[in-house]
CSV table of C-alpha atoms in Angstrom, one decimal:
chain,number,residue,atom,x,y,z
A,41,MET,CA,-5.9,-55.1,-50.5
A,42,ASN,CA,-9.0,-54.6,-49.9
A,43,THR,CA,-8.7,-55.9,-45.4
A,44,ILE,CA,-5.6,-53.8,-45.7
A,45,TYR,CA,-7.8,-50.3,-46.8
A,46,LYS,CA,-10.2,-51.9,-43.9
A,47,TYR,CA,-7.4,-51.5,-41.5
A,48,PHE,CA,-6.1,-48.4,-42.6
A,49,TYR,CA,-9.0,-46.5,-42.3
A,50,SER,CA,-10.3,-47.7,-39.0
A,51,PHE,CA,-7.1,-46.5,-37.8
A,52,ILE,CA,-7.1,-42.6,-39.3
A,53,SER,CA,-10.9,-42.8,-38.1
A,54,ARG,CA,-10.0,-43.9,-35.0
A,55,ILE,CA,-7.6,-41.8,-34.0
A,56,ASN,CA,-7.8,-38.6,-31.0
A,57,TYR,CA,-7.3,-35.4,-32.5
A,58,THR,CA,-7.2,-33.4,-29.9
A,59,PRO,CA,-3.4,-33.7,-28.6
A,60,LEU,CA,-2.5,-32.8,-31.9
A,61,LEU,CA,-5.0,-30.1,-32.5
A,62,PHE,CA,-4.1,-28.7,-28.5
A,63,LEU,CA,-0.3,-28.5,-30.1
A,64,LEU,CA,-1.7,-26.9,-32.9
A,65,VAL,CA,-2.9,-24.1,-31.0
A,66,PHE,CA,-0.1,-24.1,-28.6
A,67,PHE,CA,2.2,-23.5,-31.1
A,68,LEU,CA,-0.4,-20.9,-32.6
A,69,PHE,CA,-0.9,-18.9,-29.0
A,70,THR,CA,3.4,-19.3,-27.3
A,71,GLY,CA,5.4,-20.1,-30.7
A,72,VAL,CA,4.1,-17.0,-32.7
A,73,SER,CA,3.8,-14.6,-30.0
A,74,SER,CA,7.3,-14.6,-29.0
A,75,VAL,CA,8.0,-14.2,-33.0
A,76,ARG,CA,6.1,-11.6,-32.7
A,77,ALA,CA,7.2,-10.0,-29.1
A,78,GLN,CA,10.8,-10.9,-31.1
A,79,ASP,CA,10.4,-9.0,-34.6
A,80,GLU,CA,9.0,-5.8,-32.9
A,81,ALA,CA,11.7,-6.0,-29.9
A,82,GLU,CA,13.6,-4.9,-33.2
A,83,VAL,CA,12.3,-2.3,-34.0
A,84,GLU,CA,11.7,-0.8,-29.9
A,85,VAL,CA,14.0,1.0,-28.5
A,86,ALA,CA,14.0,-1.1,-25.6
A,87,ALA,CA,13.1,-4.8,-25.4
A,88,GLY,CA,10.4,-5.5,-23.1
A,89,ASP,CA,6.5,-6.2,-22.4
A,90,ALA,CA,5.4,-2.1,-22.5
A,91,ALA,CA,2.2,-4.2,-20.9
A,92,LYS,CA,3.7,-4.9,-17.8
A,93,GLY,CA,5.6,-2.5,-17.9
A,94,GLU,CA,2.5,-0.1,-17.2
A,95,SER,CA,1.3,-2.6,-14.4
A,96,ILE,CA,5.2,-1.9,-12.5
A,97,PHE,CA,5.1,1.6,-12.9
A,98,LYS,CA,2.0,1.7,-12.4
A,99,SER,CA,2.4,0.2,-8.9
A,100,ASN,CA,5.7,0.9,-7.7
A,101,CYS,CA,6.7,4.6,-9.7
A,102,ALA,CA,4.1,7.0,-11.1
A,103,SER,CA,3.7,7.4,-7.4
A,104,CYS,CA,6.7,10.2,-7.6
A,105,HIS,CA,7.6,9.4,-11.4
A,106,GLU,CA,6.2,11.0,-14.6
A,107,THR,CA,6.6,8.7,-18.3
A,108,GLY,CA,6.9,12.3,-20.1
A,109,ALA,CA,10.4,14.9,-19.2
A,110,THR,CA,8.1,16.9,-16.4
A,111,LYS,CA,9.4,16.8,-13.0
A,112,SER,CA,7.5,15.1,-9.6
A,113,VAL,CA,8.5,14.5,-6.2
A,114,GLY,CA,12.0,12.7,-9.1
A,115,PRO,CA,12.9,13.0,-12.3
A,116,GLY,CA,10.3,12.7,-15.6
A,117,LEU,CA,11.2,9.4,-17.4
A,118,LYS,CA,11.9,10.7,-20.8
A,119,ASP,CA,14.5,9.0,-22.7
A,120,VAL,CA,16.0,7.7,-19.0
A,121,GLY,CA,17.0,4.8,-21.4
A,122,LYS,CA,19.5,6.5,-23.6
A,123,LYS,CA,21.1,9.2,-20.6
A,124,HIS,CA,21.9,6.0,-18.3
A,125,GLU,CA,23.2,2.7,-19.5
A,126,PHE,CA,20.7,-0.1,-18.3
A,127,ASP,CA,23.8,-1.4,-16.2
A,128,TRP,CA,24.2,1.9,-14.3
A,129,LEU,CA,20.3,1.6,-13.5
A,130,VAL,CA,19.2,-1.8,-12.8
A,131,LYS,CA,21.8,-0.7,-9.6
A,132,TRP,CA,19.7,2.8,-8.9
A,133,ILE,CA,16.1,1.3,-8.9
A,134,HIS,CA,17.5,-1.6,-6.6
A,135,ASN,CA,19.6,0.1,-4.0
A,136,SER,CA,20.2,3.8,-5.1
A,137,GLN,CA,21.8,4.4,-0.9
A,138,ALA,CA,24.7,2.4,-1.8
A,139,LEU,CA,25.4,2.4,-5.8
A,140,ILE,CA,25.4,6.2,-3.8
A,141,ALA,CA,27.5,5.7,-1.1
A,142,THR,CA,30.3,4.9,-3.9
A,143,GLY,CA,31.3,8.3,-5.3
A,144,ASP,CA,29.4,7.6,-8.3
A,145,ALA,CA,28.6,11.2,-9.9
A,146,ALA,CA,25.3,11.0,-12.0
A,147,ALA,CA,23.6,9.1,-8.9
A,148,ILE,CA,25.2,11.9,-6.0
A,149,LYS,CA,23.9,14.9,-8.6
A,150,ILE,CA,20.4,13.3,-9.3
A,151,TYR,CA,20.7,13.5,-4.8
A,152,LYS,CA,21.3,16.6,-4.5
A,153,GLU,CA,18.6,18.2,-6.9
A,154,TYR,CA,15.8,16.0,-5.3
A,155,ASN,CA,17.2,17.7,-1.7
A,156,ASN,CA,18.7,14.8,-0.7
A,157,ILE,CA,15.5,12.6,-0.4
A,158,PRO,CA,16.6,8.8,-1.1
A,159,MET,CA,14.6,7.3,-3.9
A,160,THR,CA,12.6,4.2,-2.6
A,161,SER,CA,14.7,1.8,-3.8
A,162,PHE,CA,12.8,-1.6,-5.8
A,163,PRO,CA,15.6,-4.6,-5.3
A,164,THR,CA,12.9,-7.4,-6.2
A,165,LEU,CA,12.7,-5.8,-9.2
A,166,SER,CA,14.6,-8.3,-12.5
A,167,GLU,CA,16.1,-6.7,-15.7
A,168,ASP,CA,13.3,-8.3,-17.8
A,169,ASP,CA,10.3,-6.1,-15.5
A,170,ILE,CA,13.3,-3.4,-15.5
A,171,HIS,CA,13.6,-4.1,-19.1
A,172,SER,CA,9.5,-3.6,-19.6
A,173,ILE,CA,9.0,-0.2,-17.4
A,174,LEU,CA,11.4,1.1,-19.7
A,175,ALA,CA,9.1,-0.3,-22.9
A,176,TYR,CA,6.2,1.6,-21.4
A,177,ILE,CA,8.0,4.8,-20.9
A,178,ASP,CA,9.3,4.6,-24.5
A,179,LYS,CA,5.9,3.5,-25.9
A,180,ALA,CA,3.9,6.8,-24.2
A,181,ASN,CA,6.3,9.1,-24.8
A,182,SER,CA,5.8,7.5,-28.7
A,183,GLU,CA,1.5,7.6,-27.8
A,184,VAL,CA,2.3,11.2,-27.2
A,185,ALA,CA,4.5,12.2,-30.1
A,186,ALA,CA,1.6,11.1,-31.9
A,187,VAL,CA,-0.8,13.0,-31.1
A,188,ALA,CA,1.3,15.7,-31.0
A,189,ALA,CA,2.0,15.3,-34.7
A,190,ALA,CA,-1.8,14.3,-35.6
A,191,GLY,CA,-2.9,17.8,-34.3
A,192,PRO,CA,-6.3,19.0,-34.4
A,193,ALA,CA,-7.0,16.8,-37.8
A,194,ALA,CA,-7.7,13.7,-35.4
A,195,GLY,CA,-10.4,15.4,-33.1
A,196,GLY,CA,-8.6,15.0,-30.3
A,197,GLY,CA,-9.2,11.2,-29.9
A,198,ALA,CA,-7.0,7.9,-28.3
A,199,VAL,CA,-3.6,7.2,-30.8
A,200,GLN,CA,-4.9,3.8,-32.0
A,201,ALA,CA,-2.6,0.6,-31.3
A,202,GLU,CA,0.0,-0.6,-34.0
A,203,GLY,CA,-1.4,-3.2,-35.6
A,204,PRO,CA,0.5,-6.3,-35.9
A,205,SER,CA,3.6,-6.7,-37.5
A,206,THR,CA,4.4,-8.1,-41.1
A,207,LEU,CA,6.2,-10.5,-40.3
A,208,PHE,CA,3.8,-11.8,-37.8
A,209,VAL,CA,0.8,-11.2,-40.0
A,210,VAL,CA,2.9,-13.9,-42.3
A,211,LEU,CA,3.5,-16.1,-40.0
A,212,LEU,CA,-0.3,-16.1,-38.8
A,213,ALA,CA,-1.6,-16.6,-42.3
A,214,VAL,CA,0.6,-19.8,-42.6
A,215,LEU,CA,0.0,-20.9,-39.8
A,216,VAL,CA,-3.7,-20.7,-40.5
A,217,VAL,CA,-3.0,-22.5,-43.4
A,218,VAL,CA,-1.3,-24.7,-42.6
A,219,VAL,CA,-4.4,-26.0,-40.3
A,220,LEU,CA,-6.8,-26.2,-43.2
A,221,LEU,CA,-5.2,-27.7,-45.1
A,222,LEU,CA,-3.8,-30.6,-42.4
A,223,LEU,CA,-7.6,-31.5,-41.5
A,224,VAL,CA,-8.4,-30.8,-44.9
A,225,VAL,CA,-6.1,-33.7,-46.1
A,226,LEU,CA,-6.4,-35.7,-42.8
A,227,LEU,CA,-10.6,-35.4,-44.2
A,228,VAL,CA,-9.6,-35.9,-48.0
A,229,VAL,CA,-8.0,-39.5,-46.8
A,230,LEU,CA,-10.5,-40.3,-44.6
A,231,SER,CA,-13.1,-40.1,-48.5
A,232,LEU,CA,-10.4,-41.8,-50.9
A,233,LEU,CA,-10.4,-44.3,-48.1
A,234,SER,CA,-14.3,-44.7,-47.5
A,235,ARG,CA,-15.6,-44.6,-51.8
A,236,THR,CA,-12.4,-47.1,-52.2
A,237,ILE,CA,-13.8,-50.3,-49.3
A,238,ARG,CA,-16.6,-49.4,-51.2
A,239,GLU,CA,-15.4,-50.6,-54.9
A,240,LYS,CA,-14.1,-53.3,-53.4
A,241,GLU,CA,-16.9,-54.4,-51.3
A,242,GLY,CA,-19.3,-53.6,-54.4
A,243,VAL,CA,-21.2,-51.1,-52.8
A,244,VAL,CA,-23.5,-49.1,-55.0
A,245,ARG,CA,-22.4,-45.1,-54.5
A,246,GLU,CA,-25.3,-43.1,-53.4
A,247,PRO,CA,-26.0,-40.0,-56.1
A,248,SER,CA,-23.2,-37.3,-56.4
A,249,ILE,CA,-24.3,-33.5,-54.5
A,250,GLY,CA,-23.8,-30.3,-55.8
A,251,PHE,CA,-20.1,-28.2,-54.5
A,252,TRP,CA,-22.2,-26.7,-52.1
A,253,GLU,CA,-24.1,-29.2,-50.4
A,254,SER,CA,-21.0,-31.3,-50.1
A,255,THR,CA,-18.8,-28.2,-48.3
A,256,ARG,CA,-22.4,-27.9,-46.1
A,257,LEU,CA,-22.0,-31.4,-45.1
A,258,LEU,CA,-17.6,-31.2,-44.8
A,259,LEU,CA,-17.7,-28.2,-42.2
A,260,ALA,CA,-21.2,-29.9,-40.4
A,261,LYS,CA,-19.0,-32.5,-40.3
A,262,THR,CA,-16.3,-31.1,-39.1
A,263,VAL,CA,-17.9,-29.1,-36.3
A,264,LYS,CA,-19.1,-31.9,-34.8
A,265,HIS,CA,-15.6,-34.1,-34.7
A,266,PRO,CA,-15.3,-35.0,-31.4
A,267,ALA,CA,-12.2,-33.7,-31.1
A,268,ILE,CA,-13.1,-30.5,-32.4
A,269,LEU,CA,-15.5,-30.3,-29.5
A,270,SER,CA,-13.4,-31.6,-27.4
A,271,ALA,CA,-10.8,-28.3,-28.2
A,272,VAL,CA,-13.4,-25.0,-28.7
A,273,THR,CA,-14.7,-27.2,-25.1
A,274,TRP,CA,-11.5,-26.8,-23.5
A,275,VAL,CA,-10.3,-23.2,-24.6
A,276,PHE,CA,-13.9,-22.0,-23.7
A,277,LEU,CA,-13.5,-23.3,-19.6
A,278,LEU,CA,-9.8,-22.3,-20.1
A,279,LEU,CA,-10.8,-18.3,-21.3
A,280,VAL,CA,-14.0,-18.1,-18.6
A,281,ILE,CA,-11.0,-19.4,-15.9
A,282,LYS,CA,-8.6,-16.7,-16.7
A,283,ALA,CA,-11.1,-14.1,-16.8
A,284,THR,CA,-12.4,-15.8,-13.3
A,285,LEU,CA,-9.0,-15.5,-11.8
A,286,ASP,CA,-8.6,-12.2,-13.3
A,287,GLY,CA,-11.5,-10.4,-11.8
A,288,ALA,CA,-10.3,-12.2,-8.1
A,289,TYR,CA,-7.0,-10.3,-8.8
A,290,SER,CA,-9.3,-6.9,-9.0
A,291,VAL,CA,-11.7,-7.4,-6.4
A,292,GLY,CA,-10.8,-4.2,-3.9
A,293,VAL,CA,-8.4,-2.5,-5.5
A,294,GLN,CA,-9.3,0.9,-7.0
A,295,GLN,CA,-6.5,2.0,-8.8
A,296,GLY,CA,-7.2,4.7,-11.1
A,297,TYR,CA,-10.4,6.2,-9.4
A,298,ALA,CA,-11.4,10.2,-9.5
A,299,PRO,CA,-15.0,10.0,-8.6
A,300,LYS,CA,-17.0,13.4,-8.7
A,301,GLN,CA,-17.1,15.5,-6.2
A,302,PRO,CA,-20.1,17.7,-4.2
A,303,ILE,CA,-17.6,21.1,-5.2
A,304,ALA,CA,-15.4,20.9,-7.7
A,305,PHE,CA,-12.1,21.5,-5.4
A,306,SER,CA,-8.8,21.7,-7.4
A,307,HIS,CA,-5.9,20.1,-6.1
A,308,LYS,CA,-4.4,21.4,-8.6
A,309,LEU,CA,-4.2,25.0,-7.6
A,310,HIS,CA,-4.7,24.8,-4.1
A,311,ALA,CA,-1.5,23.2,-4.0
A,312,GLY,CA,0.4,22.8,-6.5
A,313,GLU,CA,-0.4,26.7,-8.0
A,314,TYR,CA,-0.7,28.4,-4.9
A,315,GLU,CA,1.7,26.6,-3.1
A,316,ILE,CA,-1.3,25.6,0.1
A,317,ASP,CA,0.5,22.5,2.6
A,318,CYS,CA,-1.5,19.8,2.6
A,319,ASN,CA,-1.0,20.0,6.6
A,320,TYR,CA,-3.6,23.1,6.2
A,321,CYS,CA,-6.5,21.4,5.3
A,322,HIS,CA,-5.8,18.0,6.3
A,323,THR,CA,-4.5,18.9,9.5
A,324,GLY,CA,-5.0,15.2,11.2
A,325,VAL,CA,-2.2,14.0,9.2
A,326,ASN,CA,1.1,14.6,11.6
A,327,LYS,CA,-1.0,13.2,14.7
A,328,SER,CA,-3.9,11.0,14.3
A,329,ARG,CA,-4.9,8.1,12.6
A,330,ALA,CA,-6.8,9.5,9.7
A,331,ALA,CA,-5.1,13.3,8.0
A,332,THR,CA,-9.0,14.0,8.1
A,333,ILE,CA,-11.2,15.8,5.9
A,334,PRO,CA,-11.7,19.8,6.0
A,335,ALA,CA,-14.9,21.1,7.7
A,336,ALA,CA,-16.2,23.9,6.0
A,337,ASN,CA,-14.4,26.8,9.1
A,338,ILE,CA,-11.3,25.5,6.9
A,339,CYS,CA,-12.6,27.0,3.6
A,340,MET,CA,-14.0,29.9,4.9
A,341,ASN,CA,-10.6,31.1,5.9
A,342,CYS,CA,-10.2,32.0,2.7
A,343,HIS,CA,-13.3,32.3,1.1
A,344,GLY,CA,-14.8,33.7,3.8
A,345,VAL,CA,-13.1,37.1,1.4
A,346,ILE,CA,-11.7,35.5,-2.2
A,347,LYS,CA,-14.2,34.2,-4.6
A,348,LYS,CA,-17.6,35.1,-2.2
A,349,GLU,CA,-18.9,35.2,-5.3
A,350,SER,CA,-18.6,32.0,-7.1
A,351,PRO,CA,-20.6,28.9,-7.1
A,352,GLU,CA,-18.9,26.5,-5.8
A,353,ILE,CA,-18.1,28.6,-3.1
A,354,GLN,CA,-21.9,29.5,-2.8
A,355,LYS,CA,-21.8,25.8,-2.0
A,356,ILE,CA,-20.1,26.2,0.9
A,357,TYR,CA,-21.5,29.3,1.8
A,358,ALA,CA,-25.4,26.9,1.9
A,359,SER,CA,-23.6,24.3,3.7
A,360,ILE,CA,-22.9,26.2,7.0
A,361,GLU,CA,-26.6,28.2,6.4
A,362,LYS,CA,-27.9,24.5,7.2
A,363,ASN,CA,-25.9,23.3,9.7
A,364,GLN,CA,-24.8,20.4,7.2
A,365,PRO,CA,-21.6,19.3,6.0
A,366,ILE,CA,-20.2,18.7,2.9
A,367,GLU,CA,-20.8,15.4,1.4
A,368,TRP,CA,-17.5,14.6,0.2
A,369,VAL,CA,-16.6,11.9,-1.6
A,370,ARG,CA,-14.0,9.1,0.1
A,371,VAL,CA,-11.3,8.3,-2.7
A,372,HIS,CA,-8.6,6.7,-0.6
A,373,ASN,CA,-10.3,3.8,0.8
A,374,LEU,CA,-9.3,0.7,3.5
A,375,PRO,CA,-11.5,-2.4,4.3
A,376,ASP,CA,-12.3,-2.4,7.8
A,377,LEU,CA,-10.1,-5.2,8.3
A,378,ALA,CA,-6.9,-3.6,8.0
A,379,TYR,CA,-5.1,-0.8,9.6
A,380,PHE,CA,-3.2,2.1,8.4
A,381,ASN,CA,-2.4,4.8,10.7
A,382,HIS,CA,-1.1,8.3,9.0
A,383,SER,CA,1.4,10.1,11.7
A,384,GLN,CA,2.6,6.5,11.8
A,385,HIS,CA,3.6,7.0,8.8
A,386,VAL,CA,4.5,11.1,8.1
A,387,ASN,CA,5.3,12.2,11.5
A,388,VAL,CA,7.6,9.2,12.6
A,389,GLY,CA,8.0,7.4,8.9
A,390,GLY,CA,9.0,11.3,7.7
A,391,LEU,CA,6.9,10.1,4.1
A,392,GLU,CA,6.1,12.2,2.1
A,393,CYS,CA,2.3,13.0,1.2
A,394,GLU,CA,3.2,11.8,-2.7
A,395,THR,CA,4.4,8.5,-2.1
A,396,CYS,CA,0.9,7.0,-1.7
A,397,HIS,CA,-1.3,9.7,-3.1
A,398,GLY,CA,0.6,10.7,-6.4
A,399,ASP,CA,1.5,14.2,-7.6
A,400,ILE,CA,-1.5,15.5,-6.0
A,401,LYS,CA,-0.5,19.3,-7.4
A,402,LYS,CA,-1.1,18.2,-10.5
A,403,MET,CA,-4.3,16.8,-10.3
A,404,GLU,CA,-7.0,18.7,-10.7
A,405,VAL,CA,-9.2,16.5,-10.1
A,406,VAL,CA,-7.8,14.4,-7.5
A,407,GLU,CA,-8.0,10.3,-7.6
A,408,GLN,CA,-7.1,7.2,-6.5
A,409,ARG,CA,-2.9,6.8,-8.8
A,410,SER,CA,-1.4,2.9,-5.9
A,411,SER,CA,-3.2,-0.1,-5.3
A,412,LEU,CA,-3.2,0.3,-1.9
A,413,THR,CA,-2.8,-4.0,-2.1
A,414,MET,CA,-1.4,-5.6,0.5
A,415,GLY,CA,1.0,-6.7,-1.8
A,416,TRP,CA,2.2,-2.8,-2.4
A,417,CYS,CA,3.0,-2.3,1.1
A,418,ILE,CA,4.3,-4.7,1.8
A,419,ASP,CA,7.0,-4.4,-1.0
A,420,CYS,CA,7.4,-0.8,0.9
A,421,HIS,CA,8.1,-2.0,4.0
A,422,ARG,CA,10.8,-4.1,2.4
A,423,GLN,CA,12.3,-1.7,0.5
A,424,THR,CA,12.3,1.5,3.0
A,425,ASP,CA,15.2,2.3,5.1
A,426,VAL,CA,13.7,3.0,8.6
A,427,ASN,CA,14.3,6.7,9.2
A,428,SER,CA,16.9,7.8,11.5
A,429,ASP,CA,17.5,11.7,10.5
A,430,GLY,CA,16.7,13.1,13.7
A,431,ASN,CA,14.5,10.5,14.2
A,432,ALA,CA,14.6,9.7,18.6
A,433,TYR,CA,11.9,6.9,17.5
A,434,TYR,CA,15.0,5.1,16.0
A,435,ASP,CA,18.3,6.5,15.9
A,436,LYS,CA,19.6,4.2,18.0
A,437,LEU,CA,17.3,1.5,16.8
A,438,VAL,CA,19.5,2.1,13.3
A,439,GLN,CA,23.1,2.4,15.3
A,440,LEU,CA,23.3,-0.7,16.8
A,441,HIS,CA,21.4,-2.2,13.5
A,442,ASN,CA,24.4,-0.4,11.6
A,443,GLU,CA,27.4,-2.0,14.6
A,444,GLU,CA,26.2,-5.4,14.3
A,445,GLY,CA,26.7,-4.6,9.6
A,446,LYS,CA,23.7,-6.0,8.9
A,447,GLY,CA,23.3,-2.7,5.9
A,448,ALA,CA,20.7,-0.2,6.3
A,449,LEU,CA,17.8,-1.1,8.2
A,450,LYS,CA,14.5,-1.4,6.6
A,451,VAL,CA,10.7,-1.4,7.8
A,452,ALA,CA,10.6,-5.4,7.1
A,453,ASP,CA,13.2,-5.0,10.1
A,454,ILE,CA,11.5,-2.8,12.7
A,455,GLY,CA,8.1,-5.7,12.1
A,456,GLY,CA,6.9,-4.3,9.0
A,457,LEU,CA,5.6,-7.3,8.1
A,458,GLU,CA,4.1,-8.6,10.8
A,459,CYS,CA,0.7,-9.4,10.5
A,460,SER,CA,-0.6,-8.0,13.9
A,461,LYS,CA,0.2,-4.5,12.7
A,462,CYS,CA,-1.9,-4.4,10.6
A,463,HIS,CA,-4.5,-6.9,10.8
A,464,TYR,CA,-5.4,-6.4,14.8
């Protein structure tokens, strides 16, 4: 019998608990997360990952749409999941022109309401992506509603994120208890076997120690266990690797960048309220690679007689008197290895400024609304139809393409994905 005890003790003490711990950690972080997502999906209007939807929305939709009811380049998207069937939204997002061609009344109404400007198609977005976008829109509007309901008494602070659901908390607590119980049971079994072997062999038992001291020793032994150390090491390494990859992917991406300018110029006032055309100040947008930053003399065309006493306008006068240019801080920066031509996109392609820069007319301080990454540009080239209406550059090309029955002519079909177009 003593031999059996020793064999069993040796077997348990030599077990590699690392795989067990990894399975428990994996179940804790994936199984519980999926249950939590399922639980939250029951109470959310739209099923989907709101965090993922936020990323997709800002990369593809924010330049033309607001999450609220406010109209921008396109309609506000508040409650869009309730206004239209999901299948209809999928067709509209994948190819709005094809849906309009079918004679769909809702699609034609939107198309005419927004001056017959076709919505950019996004055929690569999956149904899961669209669910996530809808979830983000609903979340954004619910947060706005919460702020409005809180009123001034809330101090104007940010809305706190919703706490985890009751089911999630219960399951997490149960899993933690199960993990702890498994560890305790294993340690108790080892302790009992060790004591039984000592008694069988007549080994004198050492004097007992206090509860807290025994607990401390037990915890110290647990922490130093090779399986525990291995699991902690691997988890730490995986977190470091994830943080490194996330940081690498964000290198050079300045989405949301809104620097303070030397003069407090408001696009919301000038382009929005006074409806000054972008081309009036950015004179190169239709004829050159750069849109150009307006010189002080353009400002003085108006401010030579308007609001001359303003402290901000006086900065323009000072710049002219000292013969020094205003040192505006550039917001949208592309690396030197990438070539971009404004006139090619605005004059030839017929794109609106808001397509890339967002709703400038509502920006008090200009910020970079789009990611401007290579993937973002490539997606646009894959999804955007070549504008041939009255366009002498491409009208014959589009005609030949249509005669061959290849469908809509995309920018990608005319070399929009060739490396040398942007990297020469």
